[in-house]
CSV table of C-alpha atoms in Angstrom, one decimal:
chain,number,residue,atom,x,y,z
A,1,UNK,CA,82.3,102.2,143.8
A,2,UNK,CA,81.5,98.5,142.9
A,3,UNK,CA,83.7,95.6,143.8
A,4,UNK,CA,84.6,95.0,140.1
A,5,UNK,CA,85.5,98.6,139.6
A,6,UNK,CA,87.8,98.5,142.6
A,7,UNK,CA,89.4,95.3,141.1
A,8,UNK,CA,90.1,97.2,137.8
A,9,UNK,CA,91.6,100.1,139.7
A,10,UNK,CA,93.7,97.7,141.7
A,11,UNK,CA,95.1,96.0,138.6
A,12,UNK,CA,96.1,99.4,137.2
A,13,UNK,CA,97.7,100.3,140.5
A,14,UNK,CA,99.6,97.0,140.5
A,15,UNK,CA,101.0,97.5,137.0
A,16,UNK,CA,102.0,101.1,137.9
A,17,UNK,CA,103.9,100.0,141.0
A,18,UNK,CA,105.7,97.2,139.1
A,19,UNK,CA,106.7,99.7,136.3
A,20,UNK,CA,108.0,102.0,139.1
A,21,UNK,CA,110.3,99.1,140.1
A,22,UNK,CA,108.5,98.4,143.4
A,23,UNK,CA,109.4,94.8,144.4
A,24,UNK,CA,106.7,92.5,143.1
A,25,UNK,CA,106.0,91.0,146.6
A,26,UNK,CA,105.6,94.4,148.1
A,27,UNK,CA,103.4,95.6,145.2
A,28,UNK,CA,101.1,92.5,145.4
A,29,UNK,CA,100.8,92.7,149.2
A,30,UNK,CA,100.0,96.4,149.3
A,31,UNK,CA,97.4,96.3,146.5
A,32,UNK,CA,95.9,93.1,147.7
A,33,UNK,CA,95.5,94.4,151.3
A,34,UNK,CA,94.2,97.8,150.5
A,35,UNK,CA,91.9,96.4,147.8
A,36,UNK,CA,90.5,93.9,150.2
A,37,UNK,CA,89.9,96.6,152.8
A,38,UNK,CA,88.1,98.8,150.2
A,39,UNK,CA,85.8,95.9,149.3
A,40,UNK,CA,85.2,94.2,152.6
A,41,UNK,CA,86.4,96.5,155.3
A,42,UNK,CA,89.6,96.9,157.4
A,43,UNK,CA,88.7,94.1,159.9
A,44,UNK,CA,88.3,91.4,157.3
A,45,UNK,CA,91.4,92.7,155.5
A,46,UNK,CA,93.5,92.4,158.6
A,47,UNK,CA,92.2,88.9,159.2
A,48,UNK,CA,93.1,87.9,155.7
A,49,UNK,CA,96.5,89.5,156.1
A,50,UNK,CA,97.1,87.4,159.2
A,51,UNK,CA,95.7,84.1,157.9
A,52,UNK,CA,97.1,84.1,154.4
A,53,UNK,CA,100.8,83.4,155.4
A,54,UNK,CA,99.8,80.5,157.6
A,55,UNK,CA,97.3,79.0,155.1
A,56,UNK,CA,99.8,79.1,152.3
A,57,UNK,CA,103.0,78.0,154.1
A,58,UNK,CA,101.2,75.1,155.7
A,59,UNK,CA,100.8,73.5,152.2
A,60,UNK,CA,102.8,70.3,152.2
A,61,UNK,CA,103.4,70.6,148.4
A,62,UNK,CA,105.6,73.7,149.0
A,63,UNK,CA,108.3,71.6,150.8
A,64,UNK,CA,109.6,70.6,147.4
A,65,UNK,CA,110.7,74.2,146.6
A,66,UNK,CA,113.7,74.5,149.0
A,67,UNK,CA,114.7,70.9,148.3
A,68,UNK,CA,114.9,71.4,144.5
A,69,UNK,CA,116.6,74.7,145.0
A,70,UNK,CA,119.2,73.1,147.2
A,71,UNK,CA,119.8,70.4,144.6
A,72,UNK,CA,120.4,72.9,141.9
A,73,UNK,CA,122.7,75.1,144.1
A,74,UNK,CA,124.8,72.2,145.1
A,75,UNK,CA,125.1,71.0,141.5
A,76,UNK,CA,126.2,74.4,140.4
A,77,UNK,CA,128.8,74.9,143.1
A,78,UNK,CA,130.2,71.3,142.6
A,79,UNK,CA,131.0,72.2,138.9
A,80,UNK,CA,128.6,69.7,137.4
A,81,UNK,CA,127.6,72.4,134.8
A,82,UNK,CA,131.2,72.4,133.4
A,83,UNK,CA,131.1,68.6,133.0
A,84,UNK,CA,127.8,68.8,131.3
A,85,UNK,CA,129.1,71.5,128.9
A,86,UNK,CA,132.1,69.3,128.0
A,87,UNK,CA,129.8,66.3,127.4
A,88,UNK,CA,127.4,68.3,125.2
A,89,UNK,CA,130.2,69.8,123.2
A,90,UNK,CA,131.7,66.3,122.7
A,91,UNK,CA,128.3,65.1,121.5
A,92,UNK,CA,128.1,67.7,118.7
A,93,UNK,CA,131.9,67.7,118.0
A,94,UNK,CA,132.9,68.3,114.4
A,95,UNK,CA,129.6,70.0,113.4
A,96,UNK,CA,129.5,73.7,112.5
A,97,UNK,CA,128.1,75.5,115.5
A,98,UNK,CA,129.0,72.6,117.9
A,99,UNK,CA,129.8,75.0,120.8
A,100,UNK,CA,126.5,76.7,120.4
A,101,UNK,CA,124.6,73.4,120.1
A,102,UNK,CA,126.5,72.1,123.1
A,103,UNK,CA,125.5,75.2,125.1
A,104,UNK,CA,121.8,74.6,124.4
A,105,UNK,CA,122.2,70.9,125.4
A,106,UNK,CA,124.0,71.9,128.6
A,107,UNK,CA,121.3,74.5,129.4
A,108,UNK,CA,118.6,71.8,128.9
A,109,UNK,CA,120.5,69.3,131.1
A,110,UNK,CA,121.4,71.8,133.8
A,111,UNK,CA,117.8,73.1,133.8
A,112,UNK,CA,116.7,69.6,134.4
A,113,UNK,CA,118.3,69.6,137.9
A,114,UNK,CA,118.2,73.4,138.6
A,115,UNK,CA,114.7,74.5,137.7
A,116,UNK,CA,115.7,78.2,137.4
A,117,UNK,CA,116.2,80.1,134.3
A,118,UNK,CA,118.4,82.8,135.9
A,119,UNK,CA,120.6,80.3,137.6
A,120,UNK,CA,121.0,78.3,134.4
A,121,UNK,CA,121.9,81.5,132.5
A,122,UNK,CA,124.3,82.7,135.2
A,123,UNK,CA,126.1,79.3,135.3
A,124,UNK,CA,126.5,78.8,131.6
A,125,UNK,CA,127.5,82.4,130.9
A,126,UNK,CA,130.7,81.7,132.9
A,127,UNK,CA,131.4,78.5,131.1
A,128,UNK,CA,130.2,78.9,127.5
A,129,UNK,CA,130.6,82.5,126.4
A,130,UNK,CA,134.4,82.7,127.0
A,131,UNK,CA,134.8,79.4,125.1
A,132,UNK,CA,132.8,80.6,122.1
A,133,UNK,CA,134.6,84.0,122.2
A,134,UNK,CA,138.0,82.1,122.1
A,135,UNK,CA,136.9,80.3,119.0
A,136,UNK,CA,135.8,83.4,117.2
A,137,UNK,CA,132.0,83.1,117.5
A,138,UNK,CA,129.8,86.1,116.7
A,139,UNK,CA,129.2,87.7,120.1
A,140,UNK,CA,125.5,88.6,119.7
A,141,UNK,CA,124.9,85.0,118.7
A,142,UNK,CA,127.0,83.6,121.6
A,143,UNK,CA,125.2,85.6,124.2
A,144,UNK,CA,121.8,84.9,122.5
A,145,UNK,CA,122.5,81.2,122.7
A,146,UNK,CA,123.2,81.4,126.5
A,147,UNK,CA,120.3,83.7,127.2
A,148,UNK,CA,117.7,81.7,125.3
A,149,UNK,CA,119.1,78.4,126.4
A,150,UNK,CA,118.7,79.5,130.0
A,151,UNK,CA,114.9,79.8,129.5
A,152,UNK,CA,114.9,76.0,129.2
A,153,UNK,CA,115.5,75.9,133.0
A,154,UNK,CA,112.0,76.9,133.8
A,155,UNK,CA,110.3,74.4,131.5
A,156,UNK,CA,112.2,71.1,131.8
A,157,UNK,CA,111.3,69.4,135.0
A,158,UNK,CA,112.0,69.9,137.9
A,159,UNK,CA,110.8,73.4,137.4
A,160,UNK,CA,110.2,75.8,140.3
A,161,UNK,CA,107.8,78.0,138.2
A,162,UNK,CA,105.6,75.0,137.5
A,163,UNK,CA,105.3,74.4,141.2
A,164,UNK,CA,104.1,78.0,141.7
A,165,UNK,CA,101.7,77.6,138.8
A,166,UNK,CA,100.4,74.4,140.4
A,167,UNK,CA,99.6,76.2,143.6
A,168,UNK,CA,97.4,78.8,141.8
A,169,UNK,CA,95.8,76.3,139.4
A,170,UNK,CA,95.4,73.6,142.1
A,171,UNK,CA,97.0,71.0,139.8
A,172,UNK,CA,99.5,68.5,141.0
A,173,UNK,CA,103.3,68.8,140.5
A,174,UNK,CA,103.6,65.3,138.8
A,175,UNK,CA,101.0,66.0,136.1
A,176,UNK,CA,102.6,69.4,135.4
A,177,UNK,CA,106.1,67.9,135.2
A,178,UNK,CA,104.8,65.1,132.9
A,179,UNK,CA,103.1,67.7,130.7
A,180,UNK,CA,106.3,69.8,130.5
A,181,UNK,CA,108.7,67.0,129.4
A,182,UNK,CA,107.9,66.7,125.7
A,183,UNK,CA,107.5,70.5,125.1
A,184,UNK,CA,110.9,71.0,126.9
A,185,UNK,CA,112.6,68.5,124.6
A,186,UNK,CA,110.8,70.0,121.6
A,187,UNK,CA,112.0,73.5,122.5
A,188,UNK,CA,115.6,72.2,122.9
A,189,UNK,CA,115.4,70.7,119.4
A,190,UNK,CA,113.9,73.9,117.9
A,191,UNK,CA,116.8,75.9,119.4
A,192,UNK,CA,119.4,73.5,117.9
A,193,UNK,CA,117.5,73.7,114.6
A,194,UNK,CA,117.8,77.5,114.7
A,195,UNK,CA,121.5,77.2,115.2
A,196,UNK,CA,121.8,74.8,112.3
A,197,UNK,CA,119.9,77.2,110.0
A,198,UNK,CA,122.2,80.1,111.1
A,199,UNK,CA,125.2,77.9,110.3
A,200,UNK,CA,123.9,77.2,106.8
A,201,UNK,CA,122.8,80.8,106.0
A,202,UNK,CA,125.6,82.7,107.8
A,203,UNK,CA,128.5,80.3,108.4
A,204,UNK,CA,130.9,83.1,109.3
A,205,UNK,CA,129.0,83.6,112.6
A,206,UNK,CA,129.6,79.9,113.6
A,207,UNK,CA,133.2,78.8,113.0
A,208,UNK,CA,133.7,75.1,112.6
A,209,UNK,CA,136.3,73.7,115.0
A,210,UNK,CA,138.0,70.4,114.8
A,211,UNK,CA,136.2,67.4,116.2
A,212,UNK,CA,137.4,65.0,118.8
A,213,UNK,CA,137.9,61.2,118.6
A,214,UNK,CA,135.3,58.7,119.7
A,215,UNK,CA,137.3,57.7,122.8
A,216,UNK,CA,137.5,61.3,124.0
A,217,UNK,CA,133.9,61.8,123.1
A,218,UNK,CA,132.7,58.7,125.1
A,219,UNK,CA,134.9,59.8,128.0
A,220,UNK,CA,133.2,63.2,128.1
A,221,UNK,CA,129.8,61.8,127.8
A,222,UNK,CA,130.5,59.4,130.6
A,223,UNK,CA,130.6,62.4,132.9
A,224,UNK,CA,126.9,62.7,132.5
A,225,UNK,CA,126.2,60.0,135.0
A,226,UNK,CA,125.9,62.5,137.9
A,227,UNK,CA,123.3,64.6,136.1
A,228,UNK,CA,121.5,61.5,134.8
A,229,UNK,CA,121.3,60.0,138.3
A,230,UNK,CA,119.9,63.2,139.8
A,231,UNK,CA,117.3,63.5,137.0
A,232,UNK,CA,116.3,59.9,137.4
A,233,UNK,CA,115.7,60.4,141.1
A,234,UNK,CA,114.1,63.8,140.9
A,235,UNK,CA,111.8,63.2,137.9
A,236,UNK,CA,111.9,59.5,137.2
A,237,UNK,CA,111.0,58.6,140.7
A,238,UNK,CA,107.9,60.8,140.4
A,239,UNK,CA,106.9,59.5,137.0
A,240,UNK,CA,107.3,55.9,138.1
A,241,UNK,CA,105.1,56.5,141.2
A,242,UNK,CA,107.9,55.3,143.5
A,243,UNK,CA,108.2,58.6,145.3
A,244,UNK,CA,106.1,61.6,146.0
A,245,UNK,CA,107.4,65.0,144.7
A,246,UNK,CA,108.6,65.9,148.2
A,247,UNK,CA,110.4,62.5,148.7
A,248,UNK,CA,112.0,62.8,145.3
A,249,UNK,CA,113.2,66.3,146.0
A,250,UNK,CA,114.6,65.3,149.4
A,251,UNK,CA,116.4,62.2,148.0
A,252,UNK,CA,117.8,64.0,145.0
A,253,UNK,CA,119.1,66.9,147.1
A,254,UNK,CA,120.8,64.5,149.5
A,255,UNK,CA,122.2,62.6,146.5
A,256,UNK,CA,123.6,65.9,145.0
A,257,UNK,CA,125.4,66.6,148.3
A,258,UNK,CA,126.9,63.1,148.5
A,259,UNK,CA,128.0,63.2,144.9
A,260,UNK,CA,129.5,66.6,145.4
A,261,UNK,CA,131.5,65.5,148.4
A,262,UNK,CA,132.7,62.2,146.9
A,263,UNK,CA,133.6,63.3,143.4
A,264,UNK,CA,134.2,67.1,143.5
A,265,UNK,CA,136.3,69.6,145.4
A,266,UNK,CA,133.3,70.4,147.6
A,267,UNK,CA,133.8,71.0,151.3
A,268,UNK,CA,131.7,71.9,154.4
A,269,UNK,CA,132.1,75.6,153.7
A,270,UNK,CA,130.6,75.0,150.2
A,271,UNK,CA,127.7,73.2,151.8
A,272,UNK,CA,127.1,76.0,154.3
A,273,UNK,CA,127.1,78.6,151.5
A,274,UNK,CA,124.7,76.4,149.5
A,275,UNK,CA,122.3,76.2,152.4
A,276,UNK,CA,122.4,80.0,152.9
A,277,UNK,CA,121.8,80.6,149.2
A,278,UNK,CA,118.9,78.1,149.4
A,279,UNK,CA,117.3,79.9,152.4
A,280,UNK,CA,117.5,83.3,150.7
A,281,UNK,CA,116.1,82.0,147.4
A,282,UNK,CA,113.3,80.1,149.1
A,283,UNK,CA,112.4,83.1,151.4
A,284,UNK,CA,112.1,85.3,148.3
A,285,UNK,CA,109.9,82.9,146.5
A,286,UNK,CA,107.7,82.3,149.6
A,287,UNK,CA,107.3,86.0,150.3
A,288,UNK,CA,106.1,86.6,146.7
A,289,UNK,CA,103.8,83.5,146.9
A,290,UNK,CA,102.2,84.7,150.1
A,291,UNK,CA,101.5,88.2,148.8
A,292,UNK,CA,100.2,86.7,145.6
A,293,UNK,CA,97.7,84.6,147.4
A,294,UNK,CA,96.5,87.7,149.3
A,295,UNK,CA,96.1,89.4,146.0
A,296,UNK,CA,94.3,86.3,144.6
A,297,UNK,CA,91.8,86.3,147.5
A,298,UNK,CA,91.1,90.0,146.7
A,299,UNK,CA,90.5,89.2,143.0
A,300,UNK,CA,88.1,86.4,144.0
A,301,UNK,CA,86.3,88.9,146.2
A,302,UNK,CA,85.9,91.4,143.4
A,303,UNK,CA,84.5,88.7,141.0
A,304,UNK,CA,86.6,90.3,138.3
A,305,UNK,CA,87.8,86.9,136.9
A,306,UNK,CA,84.2,85.7,136.6
A,307,UNK,CA,83.2,89.0,134.9
A,308,UNK,CA,86.1,88.8,132.4
A,309,UNK,CA,85.2,85.2,131.5
A,310,UNK,CA,81.6,86.1,131.0
A,311,UNK,CA,82.5,89.1,128.9
A,312,UNK,CA,84.8,87.1,126.6
A,313,UNK,CA,82.3,84.3,126.2
A,314,UNK,CA,79.8,87.0,125.2
A,315,UNK,CA,82.0,88.1,122.3
A,316,UNK,CA,81.1,84.9,120.5
A,317,UNK,CA,84.6,84.5,119.1
A,318,UNK,CA,86.3,81.0,118.6
A,319,UNK,CA,88.2,79.9,121.7
A,320,UNK,CA,91.5,79.9,119.9
A,321,UNK,CA,91.1,83.6,119.2
A,322,UNK,CA,90.9,84.2,123.0
A,323,UNK,CA,94.1,82.2,123.4
A,324,UNK,CA,95.9,84.3,120.7
A,325,UNK,CA,94.8,87.4,122.6
A,326,UNK,CA,96.2,86.0,125.9
A,327,UNK,CA,99.5,85.0,124.3
A,328,UNK,CA,99.8,88.6,123.0
A,329,UNK,CA,99.1,90.0,126.4
A,330,UNK,CA,101.8,87.8,127.9
A,331,UNK,CA,104.3,88.8,125.3
A,332,UNK,CA,103.6,92.5,126.0
A,333,UNK,CA,103.8,91.9,129.8
A,334,UNK,CA,107.1,90.1,129.3
A,335,UNK,CA,108.7,93.3,128.1
A,336,UNK,CA,108.1,94.8,131.6
A,337,UNK,CA,107.7,91.9,134.2
A,338,UNK,CA,109.8,89.0,135.2
A,339,UNK,CA,108.5,85.4,134.9
A,340,UNK,CA,107.3,84.9,138.4
A,341,UNK,CA,105.5,88.2,138.5
A,342,UNK,CA,103.6,87.3,135.3
A,343,UNK,CA,102.5,84.0,136.8
A,344,UNK,CA,101.3,85.3,140.1
A,345,UNK,CA,99.6,88.4,138.6
A,346,UNK,CA,97.8,86.9,135.7
A,347,UNK,CA,96.9,83.3,136.5
A,348,UNK,CA,94.2,84.1,139.1
A,349,UNK,CA,92.5,86.3,136.4
A,350,UNK,CA,93.1,84.3,133.2
A,351,UNK,CA,92.8,80.7,134.4
A,352,UNK,CA,89.0,80.9,135.0
A,353,UNK,CA,88.6,82.4,131.6
A,354,UNK,CA,90.6,79.6,129.9
A,355,UNK,CA,88.7,76.9,131.7
A,356,UNK,CA,85.4,78.6,130.8
A,357,UNK,CA,86.2,78.3,127.1
A,358,UNK,CA,87.1,74.7,127.4
A,359,UNK,CA,90.9,74.5,127.6
A,360,UNK,CA,92.7,72.2,130.0
A,361,UNK,CA,94.5,74.1,132.9
A,362,UNK,CA,97.5,71.8,132.6
A,363,UNK,CA,97.9,72.6,128.9
A,364,UNK,CA,97.5,76.3,129.7
A,365,UNK,CA,100.2,76.1,132.3
A,366,UNK,CA,102.7,74.8,129.8
A,367,UNK,CA,101.7,77.4,127.3
A,368,UNK,CA,102.0,80.2,129.9
A,369,UNK,CA,105.5,79.0,130.9
A,370,UNK,CA,106.7,78.9,127.2
A,371,UNK,CA,105.4,82.5,126.6
A,372,UNK,CA,106.8,83.6,129.9
A,373,UNK,CA,110.2,82.3,128.7
A,374,UNK,CA,110.0,84.6,125.8
A,375,UNK,CA,109.6,87.5,128.2
A,376,UNK,CA,112.9,86.5,129.8
A,377,UNK,CA,114.9,87.4,126.6
A,378,UNK,CA,112.8,90.3,125.2
A,379,UNK,CA,113.7,94.0,125.8
A,380,UNK,CA,113.5,96.2,127.7
A,381,UNK,CA,113.5,93.9,130.7
A,382,UNK,CA,114.8,90.5,129.5
A,383,UNK,CA,116.1,89.3,132.9
A,384,UNK,CA,118.3,86.6,131.4
A,385,UNK,CA,120.1,89.2,129.2
A,386,UNK,CA,120.8,91.4,132.2
A,387,UNK,CA,122.3,88.4,134.0
A,388,UNK,CA,124.7,88.0,131.1
A,389,UNK,CA,125.5,91.7,131.1
A,390,UNK,CA,126.3,91.6,134.8
A,391,UNK,CA,128.9,88.9,134.3
A,392,UNK,CA,130.3,90.2,131.1
A,393,UNK,CA,130.3,94.0,131.5
A,394,UNK,CA,132.6,94.4,128.5
A,395,UNK,CA,129.8,93.4,126.1
A,396,UNK,CA,127.2,96.1,125.5
A,397,UNK,CA,123.6,95.3,126.3
A,398,UNK,CA,122.5,96.2,122.7
A,399,UNK,CA,124.9,93.5,121.5
A,400,UNK,CA,123.5,90.9,123.9
A,401,UNK,CA,119.9,91.6,122.8
A,402,UNK,CA,120.8,91.5,119.0
A,403,UNK,CA,121.3,87.8,119.2
A,404,UNK,CA,117.9,86.7,120.4
A,405,UNK,CA,115.9,86.9,117.2
A,406,UNK,CA,116.3,83.3,116.0
A,407,UNK,CA,115.5,81.9,119.4
A,408,UNK,CA,112.4,84.0,119.8
A,409,UNK,CA,111.3,82.4,116.5
A,410,UNK,CA,112.0,78.9,118.1
A,411,UNK,CA,109.8,79.8,121.1
A,412,UNK,CA,107.1,81.0,118.7
A,413,UNK,CA,107.3,77.7,116.9
A,414,UNK,CA,106.7,75.8,120.1
A,415,UNK,CA,103.7,78.0,120.9
A,416,UNK,CA,102.3,77.2,117.5
A,417,UNK,CA,102.9,73.4,118.0
A,418,UNK,CA,101.1,73.6,121.4
A,419,UNK,CA,98.1,75.4,119.8
A,420,UNK,CA,97.9,72.9,116.9
A,421,UNK,CA,98.7,69.8,118.8
A,422,UNK,CA,97.6,70.0,122.5
A,423,UNK,CA,98.6,66.4,122.9
A,424,UNK,CA,102.2,67.4,122.9
A,425,UNK,CA,101.7,68.5,126.5
A,426,UNK,CA,98.8,66.3,127.5
A,427,UNK,CA,99.7,62.9,126.1
A,428,UNK,CA,102.3,61.9,128.7
A,429,UNK,CA,100.2,62.9,131.8
A,430,UNK,CA,97.3,60.9,130.3
A,431,UNK,CA,99.5,57.9,129.6
A,432,UNK,CA,100.8,58.0,133.2
A,433,UNK,CA,97.3,58.2,134.6
A,434,UNK,CA,97.5,61.8,135.9
A,435,UNK,CA,94.8,63.0,133.6
A,436,UNK,CA,91.6,61.2,132.4
């Protein structure tokens, strides 16, 4: 059996294991190791198994992951999300659908310091859905707003998933963060536009509640200084070239802890629990990354990515057709895999193909993250929707999924914008000197 045939069989086996609910890290490691042994022998496979964890975890760039995770965990435990929600609601006060728009704004803001879609969804579910229910909002729409708004957490910097993509694509974190900023803002605007359209077409789903005065509005918006400071350190420091990503992550994590102790009901026990949660989250991410690297080495050994790229180029179809096909593949995979699984499984195979047809890997990374976001709210997996269901067991899962349609359309709108105007993602990194 040829190496490329072994690679195809291994891809099928990997998909089968994932569909059988085998943890993605275990599935990647098992298929990668056995495939490596089938191609190059057991001795070299054992050497790869022993060397891969060391080679991956020694990467200095990975130190940003636990630091950004810690910042987000501390911010959530310190109640900054509630302050952000109050400020976002005050900003849209008096407009039909203000609570829904405020939820989207709060998701975007919290995502900017959290970097996790699931964490953003879990946090805002507790804050936003009860408030919208109290004011008579349509429940499918209320849960759809939170689930789709949570996806902003993996696009707006600092994003953990972009760090993982950077490891596989060998692109720097600053250029990926710069490329994600405008698309993240555009997606936030598209979500708010979707709510405005619903409010115009179906006003009964979005009750209009009384507005607040300017004094109360300014007071609520003033609470944003904590989030603004953390964002300025975590992302602004990187953009300005003052700090490296690791330095920015360390300073922002420390700043979050200091702010939490000084301004919130946050004690040493909360800090200890935050550190434990950070360790568990980081260990999970690193285990998946290590096994994904082993699987990636196996893919390189099979030459399957090179063969796929050559086959597609031989089809003589325009490059944008290839991108459309890949987007379709990601949408289908999103119905069965979570976001991290899609990144680590597909990027080693698809990225060489995308580069071979002339597309920038930074642009492709932003496109992939946007499409992966769609997978987080589409059935039957839709991880964000299951997070909502776990916290609101009285709401049927079918009701939760019914509200995602308008927001999937908003995601599709951003995909179209990225395809038509690549500069939406590439202009800022070029302006900052990250790209030539």
